[in-house]
Amino acid sequence: MRQERVHGTKHPFKAGNGARPRRPAEGRTSRPARLLDPLCPHASRAPRGVKGVRCGPMSNKALNSDAKTAVVTGAGSGIGRAVALALTGAGWSVALAGRRPGPLAETAMLAGADARVITVPADVSRPEDVAALFSSVRECFGRLDLLFNNAGTFGPGAVPVEDLAVEDWRAVVDVNVTGAFLCAQAAYRLMKEQHPQGGRIINNGSISAHAPRPHSVAYTTTKHAMTGLTKSLSLDGRPYRIACGQIDIGNAATDMTEQMRTGILQANGELAVEPVMAAADVARTVLHMAELPLEANMQFATVLATTMPYVGRG
């Protein structure tokens, strides 16, 4: 598991400016990534096939400043990337976690040369990966103020209930439920033990936690489970100043929702194009939730494309 500080383009998303995260301009070159020293003590615990973890001078800077620290899972694309860029734009130190090192490095590059970021390749469904992730965060940042529990998968699309393979069901549950629990548990432990005590967990739910789409039994079930996880964490975290909230998102423009722009199955059996919104609009809401004092909590928030078929009967 390798953590890298990546120097790249000017930060494309500053909190509150309404801009979408953007890729570097065509032909523009970025300064190469630079590994930071010293070698993190948890390098020997890295997951199989992943190189050692490195963190660096910014860890002491983060510890000795007012900068808050966050973990964002699924940070290599979509909503995770947008939220990571919003947080770094607001001055947070961020651990970018995800399965693929390449997209994580791209997110770090988009955050800009001045951002305090580390990249941590990890599969949230693997307990050893999650343990290594949060051990690295503790060593490199010293504390944790926020977990954005975002990693998720829809599973195979357009598969009727009777045809869904058990293996596909388990794959969705492993990431969306077990992975979310493992990350929340590790964050909870760290927030409970650190001084000053406390922190915040924001779970990425979905409007599927309220209303399903056709042929989405695995995804919809896991998002209902996420709501239960949010409520339990919110209750159990009270004595330790650990707040937990959930953001339910509808039709953010990501790779996961690409089909909505060409036509997606509706409850009446028809195909219809649905409106989408920018992932940056979601990120601003997450940033607002994250920066509330721990004495206040946004328990549930819903952000959706204004005219999508959700409220009412289609």
Coordinates of C-alpha atoms in Angstrom, one line a residue, residues 62-213:
A62 CA -1.2 18.7 9.9
L63 CA -0.7 17.7 13.6
N64 CA 0.6 21.1 14.6
S65 CA -2.0 23.2 12.7
D66 CA -5.7 23.7 12.7
A67 CA -6.1 21.7 9.5
K68 CA -8.6 18.9 9.9
T69 CA -8.1 15.4 8.5
A70 CA -10.3 13.2 6.5
V71 CA -10.5 9.8 4.8
V72 CA -12.5 9.5 1.6
T73 CA -13.1 6.1 0.2
G74 CA -13.8 5.6 -3.5
A75 CA -11.7 8.7 -4.0
G76 CA -10.5 7.8 -7.5
S77 CA -13.6 8.9 -9.4
G78 CA -17.1 10.4 -9.3
I79 CA -18.5 11.6 -6.0
G80 CA -15.5 10.5 -4.0
R81 CA -13.2 12.5 -6.2
A82 CA -15.4 15.6 -6.1
V83 CA -15.7 15.4 -2.3
A84 CA -11.9 15.0 -1.9
L85 CA -11.3 18.0 -4.1
A86 CA -13.8 20.1 -2.1
L87 CA -12.2 19.1 1.2
T88 CA -8.6 19.8 0.0
G89 CA -9.8 23.1 -1.5
A90 CA -11.1 24.0 2.0
G91 CA -7.8 23.2 3.6
W92 CA -8.4 19.7 4.9
S93 CA -5.7 17.0 4.9
V94 CA -7.1 14.0 3.0
A95 CA -6.3 10.3 2.7
L96 CA -7.5 9.2 -0.7
A97 CA -8.6 5.5 -0.6
G98 CA -9.6 3.3 -3.4
R99 CA -8.8 0.0 -5.2
R100 CA -6.9 1.5 -8.2
P101 CA -3.7 3.5 -7.6
G102 CA -3.8 5.3 -11.0
P103 CA -7.1 7.1 -10.5
L104 CA -6.1 8.0 -6.9
A105 CA -2.9 9.5 -8.2
E106 CA -5.0 11.5 -10.7
T107 CA -7.3 12.8 -7.9
A108 CA -4.2 13.8 -5.9
M109 CA -2.8 15.6 -9.0
L110 CA -6.1 17.5 -9.4
A111 CA -5.9 18.6 -5.8
G112 CA -2.8 20.6 -6.6
A113 CA 0.7 21.0 -5.4
D114 CA -0.2 22.6 -2.1
A115 CA -2.8 20.0 -1.1
R116 CA -2.0 17.8 1.9
V117 CA -3.0 14.4 0.5
I118 CA -1.9 10.8 0.7
T119 CA -3.1 8.0 -1.6
V120 CA -3.8 4.6 -0.1
P121 CA -4.8 1.8 -2.4
A122 CA -7.3 -0.4 -0.5
D123 CA -10.2 -2.7 -1.0
V124 CA -12.8 -1.8 1.7
S125 CA -14.2 -5.3 1.7
R126 CA -10.9 -6.7 3.0
P127 CA -10.5 -6.2 6.7
E128 CA -6.7 -6.2 6.4
D129 CA -6.8 -3.4 3.8
V130 CA -9.1 -1.3 6.1
A131 CA -6.9 -1.9 9.1
A132 CA -3.8 -0.8 7.2
L133 CA -5.6 2.3 5.8
F134 CA -6.5 3.6 9.2
S135 CA -3.2 2.7 10.7
S136 CA -1.5 4.7 8.0
V137 CA -3.8 7.7 8.7
R138 CA -3.0 7.6 12.3
E139 CA 0.7 7.5 11.6
C140 CA 0.7 10.1 8.9
F141 CA -1.9 12.6 10.2
G142 CA -2.0 11.8 13.9
R143 CA -5.8 12.0 14.1
L144 CA -9.0 11.6 12.1
D145 CA -11.8 14.2 12.0
L146 CA -13.9 12.8 9.1
L147 CA -14.7 9.6 7.3
F148 CA -16.7 10.0 4.0
N149 CA -17.9 6.4 3.6
N150 CA -18.4 6.5 -0.1
A151 CA -17.1 3.4 -1.8
G152 CA -19.8 1.4 -3.4
T153 CA -20.9 -0.7 -6.4
F154 CA -24.2 -1.2 -8.2
G155 CA -23.5 -4.7 -9.2
P156 CA -24.7 -6.2 -12.5
G157 CA -27.3 -4.0 -14.1
A158 CA -30.7 -5.0 -15.5
V159 CA -30.7 -8.5 -13.8
P160 CA -34.1 -9.6 -12.5
V161 CA -34.4 -11.0 -9.0
E162 CA -34.8 -14.6 -10.1
D163 CA -31.6 -14.4 -12.3
L164 CA -29.3 -12.7 -9.8
A165 CA -26.3 -14.9 -8.9
V166 CA -25.5 -15.4 -5.3
E167 CA -21.9 -14.4 -6.0
D168 CA -23.1 -11.1 -7.5
W169 CA -25.3 -10.4 -4.5
R170 CA -22.5 -11.1 -2.1
A171 CA -20.1 -8.9 -4.1
V172 CA -22.4 -5.9 -3.7
V173 CA -23.1 -6.6 0.0
D174 CA -19.3 -7.0 0.7
V175 CA -18.5 -3.6 -0.6
N176 CA -21.6 -1.5 0.2
V177 CA -22.4 -3.0 3.6
T178 CA -19.4 -4.9 5.0
G179 CA -16.9 -2.4 3.6
A180 CA -18.9 0.6 5.0
F181 CA -19.1 -1.1 8.4
L182 CA -15.3 -2.0 8.4
C183 CA -14.4 1.6 7.6
A184 CA -16.8 3.1 10.1
Q185 CA -15.6 0.7 12.8
A186 CA -12.0 1.6 12.2
A187 CA -12.8 5.3 12.2
Y188 CA -14.9 5.0 15.3
R189 CA -12.1 3.3 17.2
L190 CA -9.6 6.1 16.2
M191 CA -12.0 8.9 17.0
K192 CA -12.9 7.4 20.4
E193 CA -9.2 7.0 21.3
Q194 CA -7.8 10.3 20.1
H195 CA -7.4 13.5 22.0
P196 CA -9.4 15.6 21.6
Q197 CA -12.0 12.9 21.3
G198 CA -14.6 12.7 18.6
G199 CA -15.1 13.1 14.8
R200 CA -17.7 12.7 12.1
I201 CA -18.7 9.9 9.8
I202 CA -20.8 10.7 6.7
N203 CA -22.2 7.7 4.9
N204 CA -23.1 7.9 1.2
G205 CA -26.6 6.5 1.0
S206 CA -28.9 6.9 -2.0
I207 CA -32.4 7.8 -2.9
S208 CA -32.6 4.0 -3.4
A209 CA -32.7 3.9 0.4
H210 CA -36.2 5.3 -0.1
A211 CA -37.4 4.1 -3.5
P212 CA -35.9 1.3 -5.7
R213 CA -35.2 1.1 -9.4

